[in-house]
GROMACS .gro file of C-alpha atoms in nm:
model
  325
    1MET     CA    1   0.000   0.000   0.000
    2SER     CA    2   0.136   0.346  -0.090
    3SER     CA    3   0.208   0.591   0.192
    4PHE     CA    4  -0.076   0.812   0.066
    5LEU     CA    5  -0.327   0.527   0.077
    6LEU     CA    6  -0.201   0.422   0.419
    7LYS     CA    7  -0.250   0.776   0.554
    8LEU     CA    8  -0.598   0.787   0.398
    9ALA     CA    9  -0.691   0.456   0.561
   10ILE     CA   10  -0.569   0.576   0.901
   11MET     CA   11  -0.762   0.904   0.870
   12SER     CA   12  -1.077   0.716   0.771
   13ALA     CA   13  -1.041   0.485   1.070
   14ILE     CA   14  -1.003   0.782   1.304
   15LEU     CA   15  -1.318   0.945   1.166
   16LEU     CA   16  -1.512   0.626   1.234
   17LEU     CA   17  -1.405   0.608   1.598
   18PRO     CA   18  -1.674   0.688   1.858
   19ARG     CA   19  -1.657   1.035   2.008
   20SER     CA   20  -1.526   0.879   2.329
   21ASN     CA   21  -1.449   0.531   2.453
   22ALA     CA   22  -1.554   0.622   2.808
   23GLN     CA   23  -1.864   0.445   2.938
   24LEU     CA   24  -2.168   0.607   3.091
   25SER     CA   25  -2.260   0.487   3.439
   26SER     CA   26  -2.564   0.505   3.664
   27THR     CA   27  -2.330   0.589   3.955
   28PHE     CA   28  -2.134   0.864   3.776
   29TYR     CA   29  -2.234   1.135   4.028
   30ALA     CA   30  -2.238   0.908   4.335
   31THR     CA   31  -1.959   1.102   4.506
   32THR     CA   32  -1.954   1.435   4.317
   33CYS     CA   33  -2.329   1.511   4.329
   34PRO     CA   34  -2.513   1.231   4.510
   35ASN     CA   35  -2.840   1.426   4.548
   36VAL     CA   36  -2.874   1.531   4.185
   37SER     CA   37  -3.185   1.320   4.116
   38ALA     CA   38  -3.363   1.454   4.423
   39VAL     CA   39  -3.283   1.811   4.322
   40VAL     CA   40  -3.410   1.756   3.967
   41ARG     CA   41  -3.723   1.585   4.095
   42GLY     CA   42  -3.804   1.874   4.328
   43VAL     CA   43  -3.791   2.129   4.047
   44ILE     CA   44  -4.007   1.916   3.815
   45GLU     CA   45  -4.265   1.851   4.086
   46GLU     CA   46  -4.295   2.225   4.144
   47ALA     CA   47  -4.318   2.298   3.769
   48ALA     CA   48  -4.588   2.033   3.726
   49LYS     CA   49  -4.818   2.228   3.959
   50ASN     CA   50  -4.848   2.492   3.687
   51ASP     CA   51  -4.790   2.284   3.374
   52VAL     CA   52  -4.930   1.932   3.354
   53ARG     CA   53  -4.747   1.889   3.023
   54ILE     CA   54  -4.397   1.949   3.161
   55GLY     CA   55  -4.306   1.579   3.178
   56ALA     CA   56  -4.387   1.522   2.811
   57LYS     CA   57  -4.198   1.839   2.719
   58LEU     CA   58  -3.882   1.728   2.899
   59ILE     CA   59  -3.882   1.384   2.736
   60ARG     CA   60  -3.928   1.547   2.398
   61LEU     CA   61  -3.627   1.771   2.461
   62HIS     CA   62  -3.412   1.467   2.543
   63PHE     CA   63  -3.533   1.285   2.230
   64HIS     CA   64  -3.477   1.583   2.000
   65ASP     CA   65  -3.136   1.640   2.153
   66CYS     CA   66  -3.010   1.284   2.111
   67PHE     CA   67  -3.121   1.249   1.748
   68VAL     CA   68  -2.901   1.541   1.639
   69ASP     CA   69  -2.529   1.470   1.683
   70GLY     CA   70  -2.596   1.261   1.992
   71CYS     CA   71  -2.702   1.347   2.347
   72ASP     CA   72  -2.492   1.659   2.395
   73GLY     CA   73  -2.738   1.925   2.510
   74SER     CA   74  -2.710   2.104   2.176
   75ILE     CA   75  -3.087   2.162   2.154
   76LEU     CA   76  -3.064   2.391   2.458
   77LEU     CA   77  -2.826   2.642   2.297
   78ASP     CA   78  -2.955   2.984   2.193
   79ASN     CA   79  -2.837   3.165   1.880
   80ALA     CA   80  -2.488   3.308   1.925
   81GLU     CA   81  -2.180   3.381   1.720
   82GLY     CA   82  -2.105   3.061   1.529
   83ILE     CA   83  -2.420   2.889   1.662
   84ASP     CA   84  -2.744   2.855   1.467
   85SER     CA   85  -2.979   2.733   1.735
   86GLU     CA   86  -3.157   2.402   1.683
   87LYS     CA   87  -3.456   2.561   1.856
   88GLU     CA   88  -3.540   2.732   1.527
   89ALA     CA   89  -3.527   2.417   1.314
   90ASP     CA   90  -3.864   2.328   1.160
   91PRO     CA   91  -3.924   2.016   1.378
   92ASN     CA   92  -3.846   2.218   1.694
   93LYS     CA   93  -3.992   2.562   1.628
   94ASP     CA   94  -4.328   2.594   1.805
   95SER     CA   95  -4.292   2.226   1.897
   96VAL     CA   96  -4.039   2.182   2.177
   97ASP     CA   97  -4.070   2.360   2.508
   98GLY     CA   98  -3.966   2.331   2.872
   99PHE     CA   99  -3.646   2.531   2.837
  100SER     CA  100  -3.723   2.755   3.134
  101VAL     CA  101  -3.769   2.451   3.357
  102VAL     CA  102  -3.435   2.311   3.239
  103ASP     CA  103  -3.281   2.646   3.335
  104ASP     CA  104  -3.444   2.619   3.678
  105ILE     CA  105  -3.310   2.267   3.719
  106LYS     CA  106  -2.962   2.377   3.617
  107THR     CA  107  -2.968   2.666   3.867
  108ALA     CA  108  -3.079   2.433   4.146
  109VAL     CA  109  -2.813   2.175   4.061
  110GLU     CA  110  -2.540   2.439   4.034
  111ASN     CA  111  -2.631   2.561   4.382
  112VAL     CA  112  -2.563   2.214   4.519
  113CYS     CA  113  -2.285   2.085   4.290
  114PRO     CA  114  -2.133   2.372   4.090
  115GLY     CA  115  -1.962   2.278   3.764
  116VAL     CA  116  -2.035   1.906   3.795
  117VAL     CA  117  -2.357   1.801   3.616
  118SER     CA  118  -2.396   1.853   3.242
  119CYS     CA  119  -2.708   1.989   3.076
  120ALA     CA  120  -2.719   1.674   2.861
  121ASP     CA  121  -2.736   1.460   3.176
  122ILE     CA  122  -3.003   1.688   3.323
  123LEU     CA  123  -3.226   1.604   3.024
  124ALA     CA  124  -3.169   1.231   3.078
  125ILE     CA  125  -3.244   1.250   3.451
  126ALA     CA  126  -3.547   1.474   3.396
  127SER     CA  127  -3.692   1.229   3.143
  128GLN     CA  128  -3.681   0.937   3.385
  129ILE     CA  129  -3.830   1.142   3.667
  130SER     CA  130  -4.105   1.271   3.436
  131VAL     CA  131  -4.206   0.916   3.347
  132SER     CA  132  -4.203   0.812   3.711
  133LEU     CA  133  -4.415   1.109   3.819
  134GLY     CA  134  -4.665   1.021   3.544
  135GLY     CA  135  -4.712   0.672   3.686
  136GLY     CA  136  -4.452   0.497   3.475
  137GLN     CA  137  -4.145   0.298   3.567
  138THR     CA  138  -3.797   0.386   3.682
  139TRP     CA  139  -3.472   0.277   3.522
  140ASP     CA  140  -3.104   0.322   3.595
  141VAL     CA  141  -3.025   0.640   3.404
  142GLN     CA  142  -2.677   0.621   3.255
  143LEU     CA  143  -2.478   0.938   3.322
  144GLY     CA  144  -2.145   1.099   3.245
  145ARG     CA  145  -2.227   1.296   2.931
  146ARG     CA  146  -2.067   1.630   2.867
  147ASP     CA  147  -2.214   1.923   2.678
  148GLY     CA  148  -2.134   2.008   2.318
  149ARG     CA  149  -2.004   2.348   2.212
  150THR     CA  150  -2.195   2.361   1.883
  151ALA     CA  151  -2.548   2.321   1.749
  152ASN     CA  152  -2.662   2.169   1.420
  153ARG     CA  153  -2.980   2.327   1.285
  154ALA     CA  154  -2.941   2.156   0.947
  155GLY     CA  155  -2.913   1.821   1.126
  156ALA     CA  156  -3.226   1.894   1.326
  157ASN     CA  157  -3.414   1.970   1.005
  158SER     CA  158  -3.305   1.646   0.841
  159ASN     CA  159  -3.265   1.392   1.124
  160LEU     CA  160  -3.578   1.441   1.335
  161PRO     CA  161  -3.892   1.248   1.236
  162SER     CA  162  -4.189   1.455   1.123
  163PRO     CA  163  -4.550   1.371   1.222
  164SER     CA  164  -4.642   1.312   0.857
  165GLU     CA  165  -4.355   1.076   0.778
  166THR     CA  166  -4.399   0.723   0.647
  167LEU     CA  167  -4.317   0.427   0.866
  168GLU     CA  168  -4.020   0.338   0.648
  169GLY     CA  169  -3.889   0.693   0.676
  170ILE     CA  170  -3.915   0.684   1.054
  171LYS     CA  171  -3.747   0.344   1.073
  172ASP     CA  172  -3.460   0.473   0.864
  173LYS     CA  173  -3.406   0.769   1.097
  174PHE     CA  174  -3.402   0.541   1.400
  175SER     CA  175  -3.168   0.298   1.228
  176ASP     CA  176  -2.934   0.584   1.138
  177VAL     CA  177  -2.870   0.644   1.510
  178GLY     CA  178  -2.844   0.275   1.599
  179LEU     CA  179  -3.198   0.216   1.728
  180ASP     CA  180  -3.408  -0.080   1.615
  181THR     CA  181  -3.778  -0.138   1.555
  182THR     CA  182  -3.850  -0.226   1.918
  183ASP     CA  183  -3.687   0.101   2.023
  184LEU     CA  184  -3.904   0.284   1.770
  185VAL     CA  185  -4.230   0.139   1.901
  186ALA     CA  186  -4.133   0.167   2.267
  187LEU     CA  187  -4.015   0.527   2.243
  188SER     CA  188  -4.325   0.622   2.043
  189GLY     CA  189  -4.512   0.513   2.356
  190ALA     CA  190  -4.401   0.839   2.516
  191HIS     CA  191  -4.704   0.978   2.331
  192THR     CA  192  -4.911   0.818   2.603
  193PHE     CA  193  -4.911   1.167   2.756
  194GLY     CA  194  -4.867   1.519   2.624
  195ARG     CA  195  -5.045   1.724   2.359
  196ALA     CA  196  -5.011   1.799   1.987
  197ARG     CA  197  -5.109   2.102   1.780
  198CYS     CA  198  -5.373   2.077   1.508
  199LYS     CA  199  -5.114   2.158   1.241
  200SER     CA  200  -4.930   1.834   1.317
  201PHE     CA  201  -5.225   1.612   1.220
  202ASN     CA  202  -5.469   1.836   1.023
  203HIS     CA  203  -5.357   1.674   0.698
  204ARG     CA  204  -5.519   1.350   0.816
  205LEU     CA  205  -5.859   1.504   0.878
  206TYR     CA  206  -5.964   1.654   0.545
  207ASP     CA  207  -5.731   1.595   0.251
  208PHE     CA  208  -5.501   1.305   0.327
  209GLU     CA  209  -5.235   1.263   0.058
  210SER     CA  210  -5.434   1.496  -0.172
  211THR     CA  211  -5.726   1.253  -0.195
  212GLY     CA  212  -5.987   1.501  -0.076
  213ASN     CA  213  -6.077   1.248   0.195
  214PRO     CA  214  -5.957   1.185   0.552
  215ASP     CA  215  -5.696   0.926   0.641
  216PRO     CA  216  -5.886   0.596   0.616
  217SER     CA  217  -5.703   0.458   0.919
  218ILE     CA  218  -5.877   0.702   1.159
  219ASP     CA  219  -6.174   0.569   1.354
  220ALA     CA  220  -6.488   0.750   1.230
  221THR     CA  221  -6.602   0.872   1.572
  222TYR     CA  222  -6.252   0.985   1.661
  223LEU     CA  223  -6.231   1.169   1.329
  224GLU     CA  224  -6.540   1.373   1.411
  225THR     CA  225  -6.405   1.456   1.756
  226LEU     CA  226  -6.079   1.579   1.602
  227ARG     CA  227  -6.262   1.781   1.336
  228GLN     CA  228  -6.455   1.963   1.608
  229THR     CA  229  -6.127   2.048   1.780
  230CYS     CA  230  -5.948   2.136   1.456
  231PRO     CA  231  -6.200   2.272   1.201
  232GLN     CA  232  -6.083   2.365   0.852
  233GLY     CA  233  -5.947   2.716   0.864
  234GLY     CA  234  -5.931   2.707   1.243
  235ASN     CA  235  -5.643   2.783   1.476
  236GLU     CA  236  -5.358   2.548   1.384
  237ASN     CA  237  -5.201   2.593   1.727
  238THR     CA  238  -5.497   2.450   1.919
  239LEU     CA  239  -5.379   2.163   2.139
  240THR     CA  240  -5.540   1.824   2.181
  241ASP     CA  241  -5.446   1.524   2.392
  242LEU     CA  242  -5.228   1.259   2.230
  243ASP     CA  243  -5.418   1.006   2.442
  244GLN     CA  244  -5.774   1.119   2.505
  245ALA     CA  245  -5.849   0.839   2.752
  246THR     CA  246  -5.571   0.893   3.012
  247ALA     CA  247  -5.418   1.216   2.891
  248ASN     CA  248  -5.175   1.281   3.176
  249ASP     CA  249  -5.085   0.926   3.277
  250PHE     CA  250  -4.785   0.729   3.160
  251ASP     CA  251  -4.942   0.392   3.074
  252ASN     CA  252  -4.984   0.154   2.780
  253ASN     CA  253  -5.313   0.305   2.664
  254TYR     CA  254  -5.130   0.456   2.367
  255PHE     CA  255  -5.104   0.108   2.216
  256THR     CA  256  -5.469   0.013   2.268
  257ASN     CA  257  -5.552   0.346   2.101
  258LEU     CA  258  -5.355   0.234   1.796
  259GLN     CA  259  -5.542  -0.097   1.791
  260ASN     CA  260  -5.867   0.104   1.789
  261ASN     CA  261  -5.748   0.337   1.511
  262LYS     CA  262  -5.725   0.628   1.755
  263GLY     CA  263  -5.361   0.721   1.714
  264LEU     CA  264  -5.341   1.099   1.682
  265LEU     CA  265  -5.034   1.144   1.463
  266GLN     CA  266  -4.981   0.970   1.131
  267THR     CA  267  -4.650   0.835   1.259
  268ASP     CA  268  -4.832   0.685   1.557
  269GLN     CA  269  -5.110   0.508   1.368
  270GLU     CA  270  -4.879   0.375   1.098
  271LEU     CA  271  -4.709   0.158   1.359
  272PHE     CA  272  -5.027  -0.052   1.362
  273SER     CA  273  -5.204   0.022   1.035
  274THR     CA  274  -4.920  -0.038   0.788
  275THR     CA  275  -4.997  -0.371   0.624
  276GLY     CA  276  -4.735  -0.637   0.695
  277ALA     CA  277  -4.526  -0.409   0.920
  278ASP     CA  278  -4.310  -0.576   1.184
  279THR     CA  279  -4.422  -0.305   1.426
  280ILE     CA  280  -4.775  -0.451   1.452
  281GLU     CA  281  -4.670  -0.745   1.667
  282ILE     CA  282  -4.480  -0.513   1.903
  283VAL     CA  283  -4.782  -0.282   1.936
  284ASN     CA  284  -4.999  -0.582   2.022
  285ARG     CA  285  -4.745  -0.705   2.274
  286PHE     CA  286  -4.724  -0.369   2.453
  287ALA     CA  287  -5.103  -0.327   2.443
  288SER     CA  288  -5.150  -0.660   2.619
  289SER     CA  289  -4.877  -0.608   2.881
  290GLN     CA  290  -4.803  -0.275   3.045
  291SER     CA  291  -4.507  -0.426   3.230
  292ASP     CA  292  -4.359  -0.541   2.898
  293PHE     CA  293  -4.396  -0.189   2.761
  294PHE     CA  294  -4.245  -0.035   3.073
  295ASP     CA  295  -3.943  -0.268   3.064
  296SER     CA  296  -3.886  -0.204   2.695
  297PHE     CA  297  -3.934   0.171   2.728
  298GLY     CA  298  -3.674   0.194   3.003
  299GLN     CA  299  -3.421  -0.003   2.800
  300SER     CA  300  -3.492   0.198   2.486
  301MET     CA  301  -3.443   0.523   2.677
  302ILE     CA  302  -3.103   0.391   2.786
  303ASN     CA  303  -3.026   0.296   2.425
  304MET     CA  304  -3.127   0.640   2.303
  305GLY     CA  305  -2.922   0.807   2.576
  306ASN     CA  306  -2.617   0.619   2.449
  307ILE     CA  307  -2.624   0.789   2.107
  308SER     CA  308  -2.277   0.943   2.060
  309PRO     CA  309  -2.234   1.102   2.403
  310LEU     CA  310  -1.943   1.334   2.467
  311THR     CA  311  -1.748   1.195   2.763
  312GLY     CA  312  -1.411   1.217   2.929
  313SER     CA  313  -1.233   1.534   2.821
  314ASN     CA  314  -1.462   1.603   2.525
  315GLY     CA  315  -1.710   1.888   2.544
  316GLU     CA  316  -1.767   2.081   2.864
  317ILE     CA  317  -1.996   2.122   3.165
  318ARG     CA  318  -2.198   2.431   3.076
  319SER     CA  319  -2.272   2.668   3.362
  320ASP     CA  320  -2.571   2.798   3.164
  321CYS     CA  321  -2.751   2.549   2.941
  322LYS     CA  322  -2.840   2.822   2.688
  323ARG     CA  323  -2.481   2.913   2.600
  324VAL     CA  324  -2.133   2.768   2.587
  325ASN     CA  325  -1.889   2.864   2.863
   0.00000   0.00000   0.00000
């Protein structure tokens, strides 16, 4: 092999290396900030008194962070010199929220353990606590991430699933970050609580795929309910429950909704209504066993949290989640 080809091969191998070989650990802050979970929980409990949606918002932030250059807290950065904020990407604008609560959590944590806990880890901890407070399970959150110094708005525009995407498109985006079909179905189950704006599902109600008719996979009674909430020409920002039966509870009702053709978003219902899809069996399994769903959801959250974390000496511990140090 020529020296040029050898150098090229070495450079290619380096580019393919993970961002760090260090491992995340559930005990990462055991000595440096042992009360971090209790501090985070206290802030979320207080925030939930005024915003029943805060748990769903925090999980969404973690999800939208991890799918863009890994779980590095980049979604939290504001516009600054050299930084085009991911907050203004199409999938995030008017869609993600909870930033002020993250700031409150960061302030509370800094008061106890200054310069120790990353904003990326705060999102991971907050997600687990949000599920637990909603009646869901706990899991051993893996910690030790550090915060990135850049944002990637273009990546947010291209990597995040949209509510009108096909099942194959969604599967591809999950596969691109190392998540499989079980992860896709389990993590979609986070839509067991939270709300969505009319503009994210209006296309299903009146003119689905330019047919002049509604999406045929929507239950007829459910369709009429949604049309009353989101009339043609109405306010596209009107909110409706993702799960109309147990709107604020973390449970497996999301999956029985899919079985009854009452999934709100196209990307939800396609998990069950796509003929021959391997997701159907998983939906049925989670619908019949809440404990199975809970176990799988916890593991899939760990899997998602392992997407390209910055660890060791990479990145930084931001003192303010909105800006780099």
